[in-house]
């Protein structure tokens, strides 16, 4: 039984183009998956509107006890130190230091932010719910990210008068390497220079999906669970080098610094996105 060909979709892979209903290529200014990471953090920022995020601070015990002459740190139970005392510290922890940022999305007016905000909070969504919500959102907003692509012109009347295009004819026998080489030569001879891409949504730098994935997952566990950084490093299998999916126990425990760093970076991404910059994970 022969397989029925399915229509190409953006989310089949990390791509910038697909074949449209008219069998012409449709282009995107950014990769489909990169746009998804933008959407996820935009949704996250909207979910946190009205709240504040502390960046650079740390959780400390509100009150602590320190035995005179010992090296036990404030915030640590003395029952863990030498001497066997059973005195306990208060369990309440508060944020100390750092800077508090009020979350308010002031940019991205190209989108219906109210509709996006009304969706279920993204930290409560399952992965399948995230993909489905994003796919629905992209169907409505994908045109904002569209760009021109190479066109197939079977007949003269199919040519379009557009200064962003230049026209060549390619012999069918040529291989890909020779096509690229000869087109580049034509561009040089005829001074057909590349022009800047016109786009309504401009990301400030390239997106590395695996880094944003790690930041998002760390942020989610920090915000929705009581797990420590060491426990999160173990759950996400993060090593001291920041790589994921390593099974060495020592490396996982050393990954706590990476977890803390990714938590701070995720908060900076939210803060900067509110101001119209994405994906910036450094101090605004």
Short mmCIF file of C-alpha atoms in Angstrom, two decimals:
data_model
loop_
_atom_site.label_atom_id
_atom_site.label_comp_id
_atom_site.label_asym_id
_atom_site.label_seq_id
_atom_site.Cartn_x
_atom_site.Cartn_y
_atom_site.Cartn_z
CA UNK A 1 0.00 0.00 0.00
CA UNK A 2 1.57 3.29 -1.06
CA UNK A 3 1.87 6.19 1.38
CA UNK A 4 -0.18 9.29 0.74
CA UNK A 5 2.01 12.39 0.64
CA UNK A 6 1.23 14.89 3.37
CA UNK A 7 1.49 18.64 3.00
CA UNK A 8 4.66 20.19 4.32
CA UNK A 9 4.24 22.08 7.60
CA UNK A 10 6.58 24.45 9.41
CA UNK A 11 6.61 22.37 12.57
CA UNK A 12 7.92 19.24 10.85
CA UNK A 13 11.39 20.57 11.53
CA UNK A 14 13.29 23.72 12.42
CA UNK A 15 12.78 25.51 9.13
CA UNK A 16 12.27 28.93 7.57
CA UNK A 17 10.16 27.84 4.59
CA UNK A 18 7.40 25.50 3.49
CA UNK A 19 5.42 24.70 0.34
CA UNK A 20 2.14 26.61 0.32
CA UNK A 21 -1.21 25.68 -1.17
CA UNK A 22 -0.18 27.13 -4.56
CA UNK A 23 2.99 24.98 -4.60
CA UNK A 24 5.14 28.09 -4.15
CA UNK A 25 7.56 28.45 -1.26
CA UNK A 26 6.47 30.54 1.72
CA UNK A 27 9.26 32.04 3.79
CA UNK A 28 9.65 33.12 7.42
CA UNK A 29 11.88 35.82 8.87
CA UNK A 30 12.75 33.46 11.75
CA UNK A 31 12.75 29.70 12.21
CA UNK A 32 9.41 28.24 13.22
CA UNK A 33 10.86 26.79 16.45
CA UNK A 34 12.58 30.09 17.30
CA UNK A 35 9.23 31.85 17.00
CA UNK A 36 7.82 29.26 19.39
CA UNK A 37 10.40 30.17 22.05
CA UNK A 38 9.48 33.82 21.59
CA UNK A 39 5.81 32.91 22.04
CA UNK A 40 6.50 30.83 25.18
CA UNK A 41 8.41 33.60 26.93
CA UNK A 42 5.90 36.24 25.79
CA UNK A 43 3.11 34.14 27.29
CA UNK A 44 5.20 33.69 30.45
CA UNK A 45 5.72 37.47 30.75
CA UNK A 46 1.98 38.08 30.33
CA UNK A 47 1.23 35.50 33.02
CA UNK A 48 3.51 37.41 35.42
CA UNK A 49 2.11 40.87 34.71
CA UNK A 50 1.36 42.72 37.93
CA UNK A 51 3.99 40.75 39.80
CA UNK A 52 7.67 41.48 40.37
CA UNK A 53 10.73 39.34 39.72
CA UNK A 54 13.84 39.62 41.86
CA UNK A 55 17.06 39.25 39.88
CA UNK A 56 20.42 38.90 41.60
CA UNK A 57 19.03 38.25 45.08
CA UNK A 58 19.16 35.06 47.12
CA UNK A 59 16.91 33.26 49.57
CA UNK A 60 18.04 33.49 53.18
CA UNK A 61 16.56 32.47 56.50
CA UNK A 62 14.57 35.27 58.06
CA UNK A 63 16.12 34.53 61.47
CA UNK A 64 19.06 32.30 62.31
CA UNK A 65 21.17 31.12 65.18
CA UNK A 66 24.94 30.96 65.24
CA UNK A 67 26.76 29.16 68.02
CA UNK A 68 29.55 31.31 69.45
CA UNK A 69 32.96 30.31 68.17
CA UNK A 70 31.63 27.85 65.58
CA UNK A 71 31.76 27.98 61.79
CA UNK A 72 28.14 27.02 61.34
CA UNK A 73 26.54 29.48 58.89
CA UNK A 74 23.57 31.63 59.74
CA UNK A 75 20.57 29.89 58.25
CA UNK A 76 21.75 26.38 59.07
CA UNK A 77 20.21 24.18 61.76
CA UNK A 78 22.59 23.63 64.67
CA UNK A 79 21.35 20.06 64.86
CA UNK A 80 23.62 19.41 61.89
CA UNK A 81 26.71 20.79 63.62
CA UNK A 82 28.99 19.28 66.23
CA UNK A 83 27.69 19.10 69.78
CA UNK A 84 24.39 17.41 69.06
CA UNK A 85 22.17 20.35 70.01
CA UNK A 86 18.57 20.05 68.82
CA UNK A 87 17.94 23.81 68.50
CA UNK A 88 16.11 24.51 65.20
CA UNK A 89 15.95 27.60 63.01
CA UNK A 90 12.77 29.26 61.81
CA UNK A 91 11.77 27.78 58.45
CA UNK A 92 10.66 31.00 56.75
CA UNK A 93 12.99 32.16 53.95
CA UNK A 94 12.98 35.59 52.34
CA UNK A 95 14.64 37.17 49.31
CA UNK A 96 17.63 39.34 50.14
CA UNK A 97 19.53 41.68 47.84
CA UNK A 98 19.23 41.89 44.06
CA UNK A 99 16.79 44.12 42.23
CA UNK A 100 13.02 43.83 41.88
CA UNK A 101 11.52 44.37 38.42
CA UNK A 102 7.81 45.01 37.97
CA UNK A 103 6.49 42.94 35.08
CA UNK A 104 4.50 44.85 32.47
CA UNK A 105 4.59 44.05 28.75
CA UNK A 106 4.85 47.37 26.90
CA UNK A 107 5.91 46.14 23.47
CA UNK A 108 4.66 43.62 20.89
CA UNK A 109 1.47 45.50 20.02
CA UNK A 110 1.38 43.60 16.71
CA UNK A 111 -0.25 40.74 18.60
CA UNK A 112 -3.52 40.35 20.49
CA UNK A 113 -1.94 40.24 23.94
CA UNK A 114 -5.30 40.14 25.69
CA UNK A 115 -6.27 36.92 23.91
CA UNK A 116 -2.88 35.39 24.71
CA UNK A 117 -3.13 36.37 28.37
CA UNK A 118 -6.52 34.68 28.69
CA UNK A 119 -5.01 31.30 27.88
CA UNK A 120 -4.18 28.88 30.68
CA UNK A 121 -0.91 29.91 32.45
CA UNK A 122 1.95 28.37 30.52
CA UNK A 123 3.66 26.94 33.62
CA UNK A 124 0.49 24.88 34.18
CA UNK A 125 0.39 23.58 30.60
CA UNK A 126 1.63 20.17 29.53
CA UNK A 127 4.02 19.97 26.59
CA UNK A 128 1.22 18.90 24.26
CA UNK A 129 -0.91 21.84 25.44
CA UNK A 130 1.97 24.22 24.77
CA UNK A 131 2.46 22.91 21.23
CA UNK A 132 -1.26 23.00 20.50
CA UNK A 133 -1.68 26.55 21.87
CA UNK A 134 1.33 27.77 19.92
CA UNK A 135 0.14 26.12 16.70
CA UNK A 136 -3.25 27.84 17.04
CA UNK A 137 -1.55 31.18 17.77
CA UNK A 138 0.80 30.81 14.79
CA UNK A 139 -2.10 30.14 12.42
CA UNK A 140 -3.47 33.57 13.35
CA UNK A 141 -0.15 35.45 13.58
CA UNK A 142 2.20 33.62 11.22
CA UNK A 143 1.72 36.27 8.53
CA UNK A 144 3.58 38.78 10.74
CA UNK A 145 6.72 36.65 10.38
CA UNK A 146 6.39 35.99 6.64
CA UNK A 147 9.17 36.91 4.21
CA UNK A 148 9.66 36.51 0.47
CA UNK A 149 11.04 33.23 -0.83
CA UNK A 150 12.42 31.87 -4.09
CA UNK A 151 9.63 31.55 -6.67
CA UNK A 152 9.08 28.99 -9.40
CA UNK A 153 8.06 30.71 -12.67
CA UNK A 154 6.75 28.21 -15.26
CA UNK A 155 5.43 30.87 -17.66
CA UNK A 156 6.34 34.47 -18.58
CA UNK A 157 3.05 35.79 -17.29
CA UNK A 158 3.92 34.39 -13.85
CA UNK A 159 6.78 36.86 -13.45
CA UNK A 160 6.15 39.61 -10.92
CA UNK A 161 7.45 43.16 -11.03
CA UNK A 162 9.25 43.42 -7.69
CA UNK A 163 12.63 45.09 -7.07
CA UNK A 164 13.36 42.57 -4.31
CA UNK A 165 13.66 39.83 -6.94
CA UNK A 166 16.09 39.19 -9.78
CA UNK A 167 15.41 36.63 -12.51
CA UNK A 168 17.68 33.89 -13.86
CA UNK A 169 17.15 30.79 -15.99
CA UNK A 170 18.73 27.55 -14.80
CA UNK A 171 19.50 24.61 -17.12
CA UNK A 172 17.96 21.42 -15.74
CA UNK A 173 21.13 19.38 -16.05
CA UNK A 174 23.12 21.51 -13.60
CA UNK A 175 23.96 20.12 -10.18
CA UNK A 176 23.30 22.08 -6.99
CA UNK A 177 26.95 23.08 -6.54
CA UNK A 178 27.21 24.54 -10.05
CA UNK A 179 23.86 26.32 -9.70
CA UNK A 180 25.02 28.08 -6.54
CA UNK A 181 28.42 28.90 -8.03
CA UNK A 182 27.03 30.35 -11.26
CA UNK A 183 24.30 32.37 -9.56
CA UNK A 184 26.89 33.91 -7.26
CA UNK A 185 29.01 34.80 -10.29
CA UNK A 186 26.01 36.44 -12.01
CA UNK A 187 25.31 38.49 -8.89
CA UNK A 188 28.90 39.74 -8.83
CA UNK A 189 29.04 40.60 -12.54
CA UNK A 190 25.67 42.36 -12.60
CA UNK A 191 26.08 43.88 -9.13
CA UNK A 192 22.96 42.29 -7.73
CA UNK A 193 23.71 42.92 -4.09
CA UNK A 194 21.91 41.50 -1.09
CA UNK A 195 19.49 43.94 0.54
CA UNK A 196 18.52 43.95 4.24
CA UNK A 197 15.62 41.71 5.18
CA UNK A 198 12.44 43.65 5.82
CA UNK A 199 10.82 42.31 8.96
CA UNK A 200 8.27 43.62 11.43
CA UNK A 201 9.58 41.45 14.29
CA UNK A 202 13.29 41.76 14.96
CA UNK A 203 15.05 39.50 17.46
CA UNK A 204 18.13 41.11 18.97
CA UNK A 205 20.36 38.07 18.49
CA UNK A 206 20.32 34.47 17.34
CA UNK A 207 18.28 31.94 19.28
CA UNK A 208 19.79 28.75 20.69
CA UNK A 209 16.80 26.54 21.37
CA UNK A 210 18.50 24.16 23.82
CA UNK A 211 19.60 27.09 26.01
CA UNK A 212 16.11 28.61 26.12
CA UNK A 213 14.65 25.18 26.82
CA UNK A 214 16.94 24.75 29.82
CA UNK A 215 16.13 28.25 31.13
CA UNK A 216 12.40 27.66 30.73
CA UNK A 217 12.49 24.28 32.49
CA UNK A 218 14.65 25.60 35.34
CA UNK A 219 12.35 28.61 35.79
CA UNK A 220 9.29 26.37 35.83
CA UNK A 221 10.68 24.07 38.53
CA UNK A 222 11.92 27.02 40.61
CA UNK A 223 8.55 28.76 40.45
CA UNK A 224 6.21 25.79 40.84
CA UNK A 225 8.09 23.45 43.23
CA UNK A 226 10.13 23.60 46.44
CA UNK A 227 13.04 21.73 44.89
CA UNK A 228 16.57 22.90 45.56
CA UNK A 229 18.99 23.78 42.78
CA UNK A 230 20.80 20.47 43.33
CA UNK A 231 17.54 18.54 42.97
CA UNK A 232 16.64 20.47 39.82
CA UNK A 233 20.10 19.78 38.38
CA UNK A 234 19.52 16.07 39.00
CA UNK A 235 15.99 16.11 37.56
CA UNK A 236 17.07 17.92 34.39
CA UNK A 237 20.40 16.07 34.31
CA UNK A 238 22.43 19.25 34.10
CA UNK A 239 26.17 19.00 34.66
CA UNK A 240 28.66 21.65 35.74
CA UNK A 241 29.38 22.35 32.06
CA UNK A 242 25.73 23.19 31.48
CA UNK A 243 25.13 20.24 29.18
CA UNK A 244 22.00 18.19 29.60
CA UNK A 245 21.36 14.47 29.83
CA UNK A 246 24.54 13.45 31.66
CA UNK A 247 24.13 10.69 34.25
CA UNK A 248 27.24 11.22 36.39
CA UNK A 249 26.02 12.00 39.94
CA UNK A 250 28.95 14.28 40.84
CA UNK A 251 28.47 16.30 37.68
CA UNK A 252 24.77 16.70 38.44
CA UNK A 253 25.45 18.03 41.93
CA UNK A 254 28.00 20.48 40.56
CA UNK A 255 25.33 21.65 38.15
CA UNK A 256 23.59 23.64 40.88
CA UNK A 257 25.52 26.77 39.82
CA UNK A 258 24.28 26.25 36.28
CA UNK A 259 20.72 25.97 37.56
CA UNK A 260 21.04 29.20 39.55
CA UNK A 261 22.55 30.98 36.54
CA UNK A 262 19.79 29.75 34.21
CA UNK A 263 17.11 30.86 36.68
CA UNK A 264 18.55 34.38 36.72
CA UNK A 265 18.91 34.45 32.93
CA UNK A 266 15.31 33.33 32.44
CA UNK A 267 14.14 36.23 34.61
CA UNK A 268 16.27 38.68 32.63
CA UNK A 269 14.74 37.34 29.39
CA UNK A 270 11.26 38.09 30.78
CA UNK A 271 12.28 41.57 31.96
CA UNK A 272 13.90 42.47 28.62
CA UNK A 273 11.06 40.99 26.59
CA UNK A 274 8.64 43.29 28.44
CA UNK A 275 10.64 46.19 27.00
CA UNK A 276 10.59 44.82 23.46
CA UNK A 277 13.95 42.99 23.38
CA UNK A 278 14.25 39.23 22.84
CA UNK A 279 16.15 37.01 23.64
CA UNK A 280 18.39 39.08 25.94
CA UNK A 281 19.44 37.21 29.08
CA UNK A 282 21.62 39.92 30.59
CA UNK A 283 20.95 42.98 32.75
CA UNK A 284 18.83 45.58 30.90
#
